[in-house]
Coordinates of C-alpha atoms in Angstrom, one line a residue:
Chain A
M1 CA -35.8 -14.2 50.9
T2 CA -34.2 -17.7 51.8
G3 CA -32.2 -20.1 49.9
A4 CA -29.0 -21.2 48.6
A5 CA -26.4 -18.6 47.0
M6 CA -26.6 -18.4 43.4
P7 CA -24.0 -20.7 41.9
I8 CA -21.6 -19.0 39.8
I9 CA -22.0 -21.4 37.1
E10 CA -24.7 -24.8 36.4
G11 CA -24.4 -27.2 33.5
R12 CA -27.1 -29.5 33.6
G13 CA -27.1 -32.8 31.1
L14 CA -24.1 -31.5 29.4
T15 CA -22.9 -33.1 26.5
R16 CA -20.9 -32.5 23.7
S17 CA -20.8 -34.4 20.6
F18 CA -17.9 -34.1 17.7
A19 CA -18.5 -34.8 14.1
M20 CA -15.7 -37.7 12.8
P21 CA -15.6 -39.3 9.6
A22 CA -16.3 -42.5 11.2
G23 CA -19.5 -40.7 12.7
A24 CA -20.1 -38.5 15.7
V25 CA -18.0 -39.0 19.2
T26 CA -19.3 -37.9 22.1
A27 CA -16.5 -36.5 24.5
L28 CA -18.6 -35.8 27.0
G29 CA -22.3 -37.2 28.3
D30 CA -24.8 -35.8 30.3
V31 CA -22.6 -34.4 32.9
S32 CA -24.1 -31.9 35.4
I33 CA -22.1 -29.8 37.7
R34 CA -22.7 -26.9 40.1
V35 CA -19.8 -24.4 40.9
E36 CA -20.1 -22.2 44.0
P37 CA -18.8 -19.1 45.1
Q38 CA -15.5 -20.5 47.3
D39 CA -15.7 -23.9 45.6
Y40 CA -12.6 -25.5 44.8
V41 CA -13.2 -28.2 42.3
A42 CA -10.5 -30.5 41.1
I43 CA -11.3 -32.9 37.7
T44 CA -9.3 -36.0 37.1
G45 CA -9.4 -38.9 35.0
P46 CA -7.1 -40.4 31.9
S47 CA -6.2 -38.5 29.2
G48 CA -9.2 -37.8 26.7
C49 CA -11.9 -38.8 29.5
G50 CA -13.4 -35.1 28.4
K51 CA -12.1 -33.3 31.3
S52 CA -10.9 -30.5 29.2
T53 CA -13.8 -30.4 27.1
L54 CA -15.7 -30.1 30.1
L55 CA -13.6 -27.2 31.7
H56 CA -14.2 -25.7 28.0
I57 CA -17.8 -25.3 28.3
L58 CA -17.6 -23.9 31.8
G59 CA -15.1 -21.3 30.3
C60 CA -17.9 -20.1 27.6
V61 CA -15.1 -21.5 24.8
D62 CA -17.0 -24.0 23.3
R63 CA -21.0 -24.7 23.5
P64 CA -22.6 -28.1 24.9
S65 CA -24.2 -30.1 22.1
A66 CA -27.0 -30.8 24.5
G67 CA -27.7 -29.7 28.2
S68 CA -28.1 -26.1 29.5
L69 CA -25.4 -24.0 30.9
E70 CA -26.2 -21.0 33.2
F71 CA -23.5 -18.4 34.6
E72 CA -24.1 -16.1 37.5
G73 CA -27.8 -17.1 36.1
R74 CA -27.4 -16.2 32.9
D75 CA -28.2 -19.1 30.1
V76 CA -25.1 -19.0 28.3
R77 CA -26.8 -20.6 25.1
G78 CA -28.4 -17.6 24.3
L79 CA -25.9 -15.4 24.5
T80 CA -24.3 -13.4 21.8
E81 CA -20.3 -14.5 21.0
A82 CA -19.6 -10.8 21.9
E83 CA -21.4 -11.6 25.4
R84 CA -19.5 -14.4 26.0
S85 CA -16.2 -12.9 25.3
R86 CA -17.0 -10.2 28.2
I87 CA -17.9 -13.2 30.4
R88 CA -15.0 -14.4 29.5
L89 CA -13.0 -11.2 29.9
T90 CA -14.6 -9.6 33.1
R91 CA -15.5 -13.3 35.1
I92 CA -13.8 -16.0 34.4
G93 CA -9.9 -16.6 34.7
F94 CA -7.9 -19.1 32.7
V95 CA -5.0 -20.7 33.3
F96 CA -3.1 -23.2 30.5
Q97 CA -0.8 -25.9 30.9
R98 CA 1.5 -24.0 28.0
F99 CA 0.8 -20.6 29.7
F100 CA 0.2 -18.7 26.5
L101 CA 1.6 -15.4 27.6
L102 CA 2.4 -12.8 25.0
P103 CA 6.2 -13.4 23.7
M104 CA 6.6 -10.3 23.0
L105 CA 5.0 -8.1 25.8
T106 CA 6.8 -8.2 29.4
A107 CA 5.1 -10.0 32.8
W108 CA 3.7 -6.7 33.8
E109 CA 2.1 -6.0 30.2
N110 CA 0.9 -9.1 29.4
I111 CA -0.8 -8.8 33.4
E112 CA -2.2 -5.3 32.0
L113 CA -3.4 -6.4 28.8
P114 CA -6.7 -7.8 29.8
Q115 CA -7.4 -5.3 32.1
S116 CA -7.0 -2.6 29.2
E117 CA -9.3 -5.0 27.5
A118 CA -11.7 -4.2 29.9
G119 CA -11.4 -0.5 29.8
A120 CA -9.8 -0.3 33.2
T121 CA -8.5 3.1 33.6
K122 CA -4.2 3.5 33.6
A123 CA -3.9 4.4 37.4
A124 CA -6.2 0.8 38.2
R125 CA -4.2 -1.3 35.8
H126 CA -1.1 0.2 37.4
A127 CA -2.4 -0.6 40.8
R128 CA -3.7 -4.1 40.0
T129 CA -0.5 -5.4 37.8
R130 CA 1.9 -4.2 40.7
E131 CA -0.2 -5.7 43.5
L132 CA -0.7 -8.9 41.0
L133 CA 3.1 -9.2 40.7
D134 CA 3.4 -8.8 44.6
Y135 CA 1.1 -11.5 45.0
V136 CA 2.7 -13.8 42.6
G137 CA 6.5 -13.2 43.9
L138 CA 7.5 -11.8 40.8
A139 CA 7.6 -7.8 41.3
E140 CA 11.0 -7.7 40.7
R141 CA 10.8 -9.6 37.3
S142 CA 7.8 -7.2 36.0
D143 CA 10.0 -6.1 32.9
H144 CA 11.2 -9.7 31.8
R145 CA 9.7 -11.5 28.9
P146 CA 8.3 -15.0 29.1
S147 CA 11.6 -16.3 27.4
Q148 CA 13.8 -14.7 30.3
L149 CA 11.5 -16.3 33.1
S150 CA 11.0 -20.0 34.1
G151 CA 8.4 -22.7 33.7
G152 CA 7.3 -21.9 37.0
E153 CA 7.3 -18.0 36.8
M154 CA 5.8 -17.8 33.7
Q155 CA 2.8 -20.2 35.2
R156 CA 3.0 -17.2 37.8
V157 CA 2.5 -14.5 35.3
A158 CA -0.4 -16.4 34.1
I159 CA -2.0 -17.0 37.1
A160 CA -1.5 -13.2 37.8
R161 CA -3.0 -12.5 34.2
A162 CA -5.8 -14.4 34.6
L163 CA -6.7 -12.6 38.2
A164 CA -6.5 -9.3 36.5
N165 CA -9.8 -8.8 36.1
R166 CA -11.1 -10.1 39.7
P167 CA -13.1 -13.0 38.1
A168 CA -15.3 -15.1 40.0
L169 CA -14.0 -18.2 38.4
L170 CA -10.7 -19.6 37.7
L171 CA -10.1 -22.4 35.5
A172 CA -6.8 -24.2 35.2
D173 CA -6.1 -26.7 32.6
E174 CA -3.1 -28.9 33.8
P175 CA -1.8 -25.9 35.4
T176 CA 1.5 -28.4 36.6
G177 CA 1.7 -30.1 33.4
E178 CA 4.6 -28.3 32.1
L179 CA 6.6 -28.0 35.4
D180 CA 8.5 -30.2 38.0
E181 CA 7.3 -31.4 41.2
E182 CA 8.9 -28.8 43.2
T183 CA 7.6 -26.1 41.0
G184 CA 4.6 -27.4 40.8
A185 CA 3.8 -27.6 44.2
Q186 CA 4.5 -23.9 44.4
I187 CA 1.5 -23.2 41.5
A188 CA -0.9 -25.8 43.6
G189 CA 0.3 -23.5 47.1
L190 CA -0.7 -20.2 44.7
F191 CA -3.8 -21.6 44.0
D192 CA -4.8 -22.1 47.3
R193 CA -4.1 -18.4 48.3
V194 CA -6.2 -17.7 45.5
H195 CA -9.1 -19.9 46.6
A196 CA -8.5 -18.6 49.9
D197 CA -8.9 -15.3 49.1
G198 CA -12.2 -15.7 47.4
T199 CA -12.0 -16.6 43.9
A200 CA -13.9 -20.0 42.9
I201 CA -11.8 -22.7 41.5
V202 CA -12.0 -25.7 38.8
V203 CA -8.7 -27.2 38.0
V204 CA -8.1 -30.1 35.4
T205 CA -5.1 -32.1 36.5
H206 CA -3.2 -35.3 36.6
N207 CA -1.4 -34.3 39.5
P208 CA -2.5 -36.0 42.8
A209 CA -0.7 -33.2 44.8
V210 CA -3.0 -30.6 43.0
A211 CA -6.1 -32.4 43.3
A212 CA -5.7 -33.3 46.9
R213 CA -6.0 -29.7 47.5
A214 CA -9.2 -29.2 46.4
G215 CA -12.6 -29.1 48.4
R216 CA -14.2 -31.3 45.8
H217 CA -13.2 -34.2 43.3
L218 CA -14.8 -34.9 40.2
A219 CA -13.5 -38.6 38.4
M220 CA -14.3 -38.5 34.7
K221 CA -14.2 -41.6 32.5
S222 CA -15.4 -41.9 29.2
G223 CA -17.1 -38.6 29.2
R224 CA -19.0 -39.1 32.0
V225 CA -18.4 -38.2 35.8
V226 CA -18.0 -41.7 37.6
T227 CA -17.4 -39.9 41.3
S228 CA -18.4 -36.9 42.9
Chain B
M1 CA -2.1 -1.5 25.0
T2 CA -3.9 -0.6 22.0
A3 CA -4.6 -2.3 18.9
W4 CA -1.8 -0.7 17.5
G5 CA 0.9 -0.9 20.3
L6 CA 0.2 -4.6 19.9
A7 CA 0.4 -5.0 16.4
W8 CA 3.4 -2.9 16.3
R9 CA 5.3 -5.3 19.3
T10 CA 4.0 -8.3 17.5
I11 CA 6.0 -7.3 14.2
A12 CA 8.9 -6.3 16.1
R13 CA 8.8 -9.4 17.7
S14 CA 9.8 -11.0 14.2
P15 CA 12.1 -8.0 12.6
A16 CA 13.7 -10.6 9.9
R17 CA 10.3 -11.0 8.6
S18 CA 9.2 -7.6 9.4
V19 CA 12.1 -6.1 7.2
L20 CA 11.5 -8.7 4.5
A21 CA 8.1 -7.9 4.5
V22 CA 8.6 -4.2 4.4
V23 CA 11.3 -4.3 1.7
G24 CA 8.9 -6.3 -0.3
V25 CA 6.3 -4.2 -0.1
T26 CA 9.1 -1.3 -0.9
V27 CA 10.0 -2.7 -4.4
I28 CA 6.3 -3.1 -5.1
G29 CA 5.8 0.4 -4.1
A30 CA 8.4 1.5 -5.8
L31 CA 6.9 0.1 -9.3
L32 CA 3.7 1.0 -8.3
F33 CA 4.5 4.8 -7.9
D34 CA 6.6 4.7 -11.3
M35 CA 3.7 3.2 -13.1
L36 CA 1.2 5.8 -11.8
L37 CA 3.6 8.6 -13.1
L38 CA 3.9 7.2 -16.0
S39 CA 0.0 6.6 -17.0
R40 CA -0.3 10.7 -17.0
G41 CA 3.4 11.6 -17.0
L42 CA 4.0 11.9 -20.6
L43 CA 0.6 13.9 -20.9
V44 CA 0.9 15.9 -18.1
S45 CA 4.7 16.5 -19.6
F46 CA 3.3 17.4 -23.4
R47 CA 0.4 19.9 -22.0
D48 CA 3.3 21.4 -20.2
L49 CA 5.2 21.9 -23.0
L50 CA 2.3 23.1 -25.3
E51 CA 1.3 25.6 -23.0
A52 CA 4.8 27.3 -22.7
Q53 CA 4.5 27.9 -26.4
D54 CA 3.1 31.4 -26.9
F55 CA 0.8 30.0 -29.5
D56 CA -2.4 28.3 -28.3
I57 CA -4.2 27.1 -31.5
R58 CA -2.5 25.1 -34.5
V59 CA -3.8 25.2 -38.1
V60 CA -2.6 22.0 -40.6
A61 CA -4.5 20.7 -43.7
A62 CA -7.7 18.6 -42.8
E63 CA -6.5 15.8 -44.6
G64 CA -4.3 13.1 -43.3
S65 CA -3.3 12.1 -39.6
M66 CA -1.7 14.6 -36.8
V67 CA 1.8 13.1 -37.6
H68 CA 1.5 12.9 -41.4
R69 CA -0.5 15.9 -42.7
P70 CA -0.1 17.3 -46.2
P71 CA 1.7 21.1 -46.7
I72 CA -1.2 23.5 -46.5
A73 CA -1.1 25.5 -50.1
N74 CA -1.3 29.6 -50.2
A75 CA -0.5 29.3 -46.5
T76 CA 1.0 32.9 -46.5
S77 CA -2.4 34.0 -47.6
L78 CA -4.1 32.1 -44.9
A79 CA -2.0 33.4 -42.1
E80 CA -2.8 37.1 -43.4
A81 CA -6.5 36.3 -43.2
I82 CA -5.9 34.6 -39.9
A83 CA -3.9 37.7 -39.0
R84 CA -6.6 40.0 -39.6
L85 CA -9.1 38.5 -37.1
P86 CA -10.2 40.8 -34.1
Q87 CA -9.7 37.2 -31.9
V88 CA -6.1 36.7 -32.9
R89 CA -2.6 38.5 -31.9
R90 CA 0.3 36.7 -33.5
V91 CA 0.6 34.3 -36.5
T92 CA 3.6 32.6 -37.8
L93 CA 4.2 29.4 -40.6
L94 CA 6.2 26.8 -39.9
R95 CA 8.0 23.9 -42.5
T96 CA 10.0 21.2 -41.4
E97 CA 12.2 18.8 -43.3
S98 CA 15.2 16.9 -43.1
A99 CA 18.8 18.2 -44.2
Q100 CA 21.9 18.2 -44.0
A101 CA 24.4 20.5 -42.8
I102 CA 27.5 20.6 -43.7
V103 CA 30.5 23.0 -42.5
P104 CA 32.5 24.1 -45.7
G105 CA 35.5 21.6 -45.6
G106 CA 34.5 20.1 -42.5
D107 CA 32.1 17.8 -40.7
H108 CA 28.4 17.3 -42.1
L109 CA 25.5 16.2 -40.0
R110 CA 21.7 15.8 -40.2
I111 CA 20.0 18.1 -39.2
A112 CA 15.8 18.8 -38.9
L113 CA 15.1 22.4 -40.9
V114 CA 12.3 24.9 -40.0
G115 CA 11.5 27.0 -42.0
T116 CA 9.5 29.9 -40.3
T117 CA 8.9 33.4 -39.7
S118 CA 10.7 35.7 -36.7
A119 CA 7.3 35.6 -34.8
A120 CA 8.2 31.9 -33.6
A121 CA 10.7 33.2 -31.7
G122 CA 10.8 33.3 -28.2
S123 CA 8.4 30.3 -28.3
V124 CA 9.6 27.7 -30.3
W125 CA 13.1 28.7 -29.4
T126 CA 14.9 30.8 -26.6
M127 CA 18.0 32.7 -28.2
T128 CA 21.0 32.0 -26.4
S129 CA 23.5 34.3 -28.4
G130 CA 23.4 36.1 -32.0
A131 CA 20.1 37.7 -33.3
S132 CA 16.5 36.2 -34.5
L133 CA 15.5 35.5 -37.8
P134 CA 15.0 39.1 -39.5
T135 CA 11.8 39.4 -40.6
V136 CA 12.4 40.5 -44.4
T137 CA 15.7 38.6 -46.1
A138 CA 17.5 40.6 -48.6
A139 CA 17.9 39.9 -51.9
G140 CA 20.8 37.9 -52.7
A141 CA 21.6 37.4 -49.3
P142 CA 22.8 34.2 -47.6
P143 CA 19.5 32.4 -45.6
P144 CA 19.8 32.9 -42.5
L145 CA 20.1 30.6 -40.1
V146 CA 18.7 30.4 -36.1
I147 CA 20.7 26.7 -35.4
S148 CA 20.7 24.8 -31.6
T149 CA 23.0 25.3 -28.7
R150 CA 23.8 21.1 -29.5
L151 CA 24.4 21.6 -32.9
A152 CA 26.7 24.9 -32.6
S153 CA 28.6 23.0 -30.1
E154 CA 29.0 19.6 -32.5
L155 CA 30.2 21.5 -35.7
Q156 CA 31.8 24.2 -33.3
L157 CA 29.7 26.9 -34.9
E158 CA 28.9 30.7 -33.8
P159 CA 27.3 33.4 -35.0
G160 CA 29.2 34.6 -38.1
S161 CA 29.7 30.9 -39.3
E162 CA 28.8 29.4 -42.7
L163 CA 27.1 26.2 -43.0
Q164 CA 25.9 24.9 -46.4
L165 CA 22.2 22.9 -46.9
R166 CA 21.3 20.4 -48.4
L167 CA 17.4 19.2 -48.0
F168 CA 16.5 15.5 -48.1
R169 CA 13.7 14.8 -50.2
P170 CA 12.5 11.2 -51.6
G171 CA 14.3 10.6 -54.9
T172 CA 15.4 14.2 -55.2
A173 CA 18.1 14.6 -52.8
S174 CA 21.0 14.3 -54.8
A175 CA 19.4 16.6 -57.4
L176 CA 19.0 19.5 -54.9
P177 CA 21.8 22.1 -54.9
L178 CA 23.9 23.2 -52.0
V179 CA 22.8 26.2 -50.6
A180 CA 25.1 28.5 -48.8
A181 CA 23.9 30.1 -45.4
R182 CA 24.9 32.3 -42.4
V183 CA 24.6 31.0 -38.9
I184 CA 23.1 34.6 -37.1
G185 CA 21.9 32.9 -33.9
V186 CA 21.8 29.8 -31.8
A187 CA 19.3 28.8 -29.6
Q188 CA 17.5 26.5 -27.5
F189 CA 14.6 24.5 -29.4
T190 CA 11.8 23.4 -27.8
F191 CA 10.9 20.4 -29.3
E192 CA 14.2 19.1 -30.0
A193 CA 15.0 15.5 -29.6
A194 CA 17.7 14.2 -27.8
D195 CA 19.3 12.5 -31.2
E196 CA 18.6 15.5 -33.4
Y197 CA 20.0 18.9 -34.4
T198 CA 17.5 21.7 -35.3
V199 CA 18.1 24.6 -37.4
A200 CA 15.8 27.6 -38.1
T201 CA 15.6 30.0 -41.5
T202 CA 13.1 32.4 -43.0
M203 CA 10.4 30.7 -45.0
E204 CA 12.6 32.3 -48.0
G205 CA 15.8 30.5 -46.8
F206 CA 13.6 27.4 -46.3
A207 CA 12.1 27.9 -50.4
A208 CA 16.1 28.1 -51.4
A209 CA 17.4 25.4 -49.6
A210 CA 14.2 23.1 -51.3
G211 CA 15.1 24.5 -54.5
T212 CA 12.2 26.8 -55.4
R213 CA 11.1 30.3 -54.7
D214 CA 7.6 29.0 -53.8
S215 CA 8.1 30.1 -50.2
T216 CA 4.0 30.1 -49.3
V217 CA 3.6 26.8 -48.6
A218 CA 3.6 25.8 -44.9
E219 CA 2.6 22.6 -42.7
M220 CA 1.3 24.5 -40.3
V221 CA 0.3 27.9 -39.1
L222 CA 0.9 29.0 -35.5
V223 CA -1.4 31.5 -33.8
S224 CA -1.6 33.4 -30.7
S225 CA -5.5 34.1 -30.0
Q226 CA -6.1 37.3 -27.5
K227 CA -6.4 36.3 -23.9
G228 CA -9.9 34.2 -23.7
A229 CA -10.9 34.3 -27.1
G230 CA -9.1 30.6 -28.5
A231 CA -12.6 28.8 -29.2
A232 CA -13.6 32.0 -31.1
A233 CA -10.5 32.2 -33.2
A234 CA -10.2 28.6 -33.7
A235 CA -13.7 28.9 -35.2
A236 CA -13.3 32.1 -37.1
I237 CA -10.5 30.2 -38.7
A238 CA -12.1 27.7 -39.4
R239 CA -14.5 29.4 -41.3
L240 CA -11.5 31.1 -43.8
R241 CA -11.4 27.8 -45.3
P242 CA -12.5 24.3 -45.7
D243 CA -9.5 22.6 -46.0
V244 CA -7.9 23.2 -43.2
R245 CA -8.4 22.7 -39.0
A246 CA -7.6 24.8 -36.3
L247 CA -6.7 22.6 -33.3
S248 CA -6.6 24.1 -29.9
N249 CA -4.0 22.9 -27.3
E250 CA -6.8 20.7 -25.7
Q251 CA -7.8 19.3 -29.1
V252 CA -4.1 18.8 -29.9
M253 CA -4.1 16.9 -26.4
E254 CA -7.2 15.0 -27.0
Q255 CA -5.8 13.6 -30.1
F256 CA -2.5 12.6 -28.5
N257 CA -4.3 11.1 -25.5
E258 CA -6.8 9.2 -27.9
N259 CA -3.7 7.7 -29.8
A260 CA -0.2 7.8 -28.6
F261 CA -0.5 8.3 -25.0
S262 CA -2.6 5.4 -24.5
Y263 CA -0.3 2.8 -25.2
F264 CA 1.6 4.1 -22.0
R265 CA -2.2 4.4 -19.9
Q266 CA -2.4 0.9 -21.0
I267 CA 0.8 -0.6 -19.8
S268 CA 0.7 1.5 -17.0
T269 CA -2.5 0.0 -15.8
V270 CA -1.8 -3.4 -16.7
L271 CA 1.5 -3.4 -14.7
S272 CA 0.0 -1.5 -11.7
S273 CA -2.9 -4.1 -11.5
M274 CA 0.5 -6.7 -11.3
T275 CA 2.4 -4.7 -8.9
L276 CA -0.8 -4.3 -6.8
A277 CA -1.8 -8.4 -7.1
F278 CA 1.9 -8.9 -5.9
A279 CA 1.4 -6.7 -2.9
F280 CA -1.9 -8.2 -1.9
L281 CA -0.1 -11.7 -2.1
L282 CA 3.1 -10.5 -0.4
I283 CA 1.2 -9.1 2.6
A284 CA -1.8 -11.8 2.4
T285 CA 0.9 -14.8 2.7
L286 CA 3.1 -12.8 5.2
L287 CA 0.6 -12.2 7.3
T288 CA -1.2 -15.8 7.2
M289 CA 1.9 -17.6 8.1
S290 CA 2.5 -15.4 11.1
V291 CA -1.4 -16.2 12.3
N292 CA -0.7 -19.4 11.2
Q293 CA 2.7 -19.7 14.1
R294 CA 0.4 -18.5 16.6
L295 CA -2.5 -20.0 16.6
G296 CA -2.4 -21.0 19.8
E297 CA -1.5 -17.4 21.3
V298 CA -4.8 -16.4 19.1
A299 CA -6.9 -18.8 20.5
A300 CA -5.9 -18.3 24.6
L301 CA -6.5 -14.5 23.8
R302 CA -9.7 -15.2 22.5
A303 CA -10.1 -17.5 25.8
L304 CA -9.1 -14.8 27.7
G305 CA -12.1 -12.6 26.4
F306 CA -10.4 -10.6 24.0
P307 CA -13.4 -10.2 21.1
R308 CA -13.2 -10.8 17.1
R309 CA -13.1 -7.6 16.5
R310 CA -9.8 -6.7 18.8
I311 CA -7.9 -9.6 17.3
A312 CA -9.1 -8.4 13.8
A313 CA -7.8 -5.1 14.5
N314 CA -4.6 -6.4 15.7
L315 CA -4.1 -7.8 12.1
L316 CA -5.7 -4.7 10.5
W317 CA -3.1 -2.7 11.9
E318 CA -0.1 -5.2 11.6
S319 CA -0.7 -5.1 7.7
V320 CA -1.3 -1.4 7.8
L321 CA 2.0 -0.9 9.2
L322 CA 3.5 -3.1 7.2
V323 CA 2.4 -1.9 4.4
G324 CA 2.3 1.9 5.3
V325 CA 6.0 1.8 6.1
G326 CA 6.8 0.0 3.1
G327 CA 4.5 2.6 1.2
V328 CA 6.6 5.4 2.3
A329 CA 9.8 4.1 1.9
A330 CA 8.6 3.4 -1.9
L331 CA 8.2 6.9 -2.5
P332 CA 11.8 8.1 -2.4
V333 CA 12.9 4.7 -3.9
G334 CA 10.2 4.4 -7.1
G335 CA 10.9 8.6 -7.6
L336 CA 14.7 8.0 -7.9
L337 CA 13.8 4.8 -10.1
A338 CA 11.6 7.5 -12.3
L339 CA 14.4 9.7 -12.5
A340 CA 16.7 6.8 -14.4
L341 CA 13.6 5.5 -16.3
D342 CA 12.8 9.0 -17.6
R343 CA 16.5 9.8 -18.5
I344 CA 16.6 6.1 -20.6
L345 CA 13.2 6.7 -22.1
R346 CA 14.4 10.4 -23.2
Q347 CA 16.8 8.9 -25.4
M348 CA 14.5 7.4 -28.1
P349 CA 14.6 8.7 -31.7
G350 CA 12.5 11.7 -32.3
V351 CA 11.5 12.7 -28.3
P352 CA 11.6 16.3 -27.6
E353 CA 14.6 16.5 -24.9
R354 CA 12.2 18.3 -22.5
L355 CA 9.8 15.8 -22.6
H356 CA 9.1 13.8 -19.6
F357 CA 7.8 10.4 -19.4
F358 CA 7.2 10.3 -15.5
V359 CA 6.0 13.6 -14.2
F360 CA 5.8 14.1 -10.1
E361 CA 2.2 15.2 -9.5
P362 CA 0.8 15.4 -5.6
R363 CA -2.7 13.5 -6.9
T364 CA 0.1 10.5 -7.9
V365 CA 1.1 10.2 -4.1
V366 CA -2.8 10.2 -2.8
L367 CA -3.5 7.6 -5.4
H368 CA -0.7 5.6 -4.7
A369 CA -1.1 5.9 -0.6
V370 CA -4.7 4.9 -1.2
L371 CA -4.3 1.9 -3.6
L372 CA -1.7 0.6 -1.2
S373 CA -4.1 0.9 1.7
V374 CA -6.8 -1.0 0.0
T375 CA -4.5 -3.6 -0.9
G376 CA -3.1 -3.8 2.5
A377 CA -6.7 -4.1 3.8
L378 CA -7.8 -6.8 1.3
A379 CA -4.8 -8.4 2.4
A380 CA -5.8 -9.1 5.5
V381 CA -8.6 -10.4 5.3
Y382 CA -8.2 -13.7 5.1
P383 CA -5.7 -14.0 7.7
I384 CA -8.3 -12.0 9.6
W385 CA -10.7 -14.9 9.1
L386 CA -8.6 -17.4 10.0
A387 CA -7.4 -15.7 13.0
T388 CA -11.3 -14.8 14.1
S389 CA -13.1 -17.7 13.1
L390 CA -11.0 -20.4 14.6
P391 CA -12.4 -23.2 17.2
I392 CA -11.2 -21.7 20.5
A393 CA -11.7 -24.9 22.4
A394 CA -10.4 -26.9 19.5
T395 CA -7.1 -24.9 18.7
L396 CA -6.3 -25.1 22.4
R397 CA -6.2 -28.8 22.7
R398 CA -4.2 -29.2 19.6
E399 CA -1.6 -26.7 20.6
I400 CA -1.2 -28.8 23.9
L401 CA -1.0 -31.9 21.8
S402 CA 1.6 -30.5 19.7

């Protein structure tokens, strides 16, 4: 059998409208996107142009009002909420602008939590968590809580958490938005390593330095992709 | 990490709020526990009192209420007829009246005078010193008295002391003569109230104090049936005389349960419902506040792939922990509160000293646990709905913008 490899995710004609008192607002209009394994895609554009909306649809946390979406060949629209949760847990990693680490858990526990939910054994969790803490350079801070970490360290823990279940796709929404330039550059460097190690990345960013590291760029405006 | 573990860490994250919640549940749980104890306590205690006596059938006049019944005429002949029944082991007569006890040249007190036969000893009272009532009173001898320990202590009486009695009868008290009597024994009376002094004498002694020679009248005939023959004995007694009723302990309990005790049960039901409503509101409010404060975290967990049931389980465990810890702490607090309330209620006039309003039963602890568990689970329903139904993308967006 020949032909291209199956994309991780492929959306066609994705549209997302929100009902508002003054009438429906279209946040995303007829956007098509295909993310292959080994892709590193940066989505840029002004605030409110639909970048995060597209990312949420690609991450199966939101449903398009119209269009089709396939994740690893499965039609996401036909999946139950539990099936979509399972995809998010095992095949997609999320990195948020505000980290959203659980403040009562240590860095180790935050990274271990998704593995525990996915059903990994204790030994496997232990090995993977140690590996990831080394990977993001925080092995010495494993028993620190988020409140004891800097912004850059928290984002590195969040990236380790996103990678915990070895996802095929890492989605990041303004991952350097809360960080200074130098720390942002460190996080961008970490994304480079993650990508080099075989994980596809889609990152929404205002940071030109982060966007410049991506292999593909999507520029958006008013809910549409204007350059690709 | 299990849902239980995560719930525990979440609760420990806000120690002040969690302590407040636990203290709130403890106080409410203690009140609930006391209401549950009260709902059956009087009944259980009264049954224990009845069953502690050697008599299992009470024969009273058929007319009147349980509390106000006319005396039984020719009670002596009725008692003799009952005693002849094969199902009956022992019979005694009982009469009561208010009276004044006067120490010659000394103090005087209002007392409850009980006229009975010696057969009542050992069940209606327990001797502590001296002798019990004689079977036969010698002609011309002063009426023999068995007095309560409290009266003996109050008037400094002992076996051999002299005491004068005068019965109170509406409209006739001033006409009744003082009767000189002699204390022959001191005893503890089962049904003596905290504000009462009880004195027992023979039926002849009671008649003398009442200024009559008729000692055949009684208000109640107490009957001990042969083992296992209670119902047959009661039926046989009812056939002897149509103007009397023979009530078993169960029937007495039923009558009190339907009348006097029902008030306590209704009050405790209303107050129990109120305390459960407060517990529900407290837990639901605290959990809802907690969820509202961490909507971003919940949305992030959902985005990371944590299913709704896991979020729900976390919240349910949080509720269980708060209610569980508070509910367990409520038991000793409620127990101590019940002791204090019981002491206060037992000071009420006319309440037998050995009667308790709050009585511990294992089933009360079980019921307490079940009610609090159900309340905790119900209180978690709204916060769970809030957390599991939130739109993930919109919540994440809102959290970033805020």
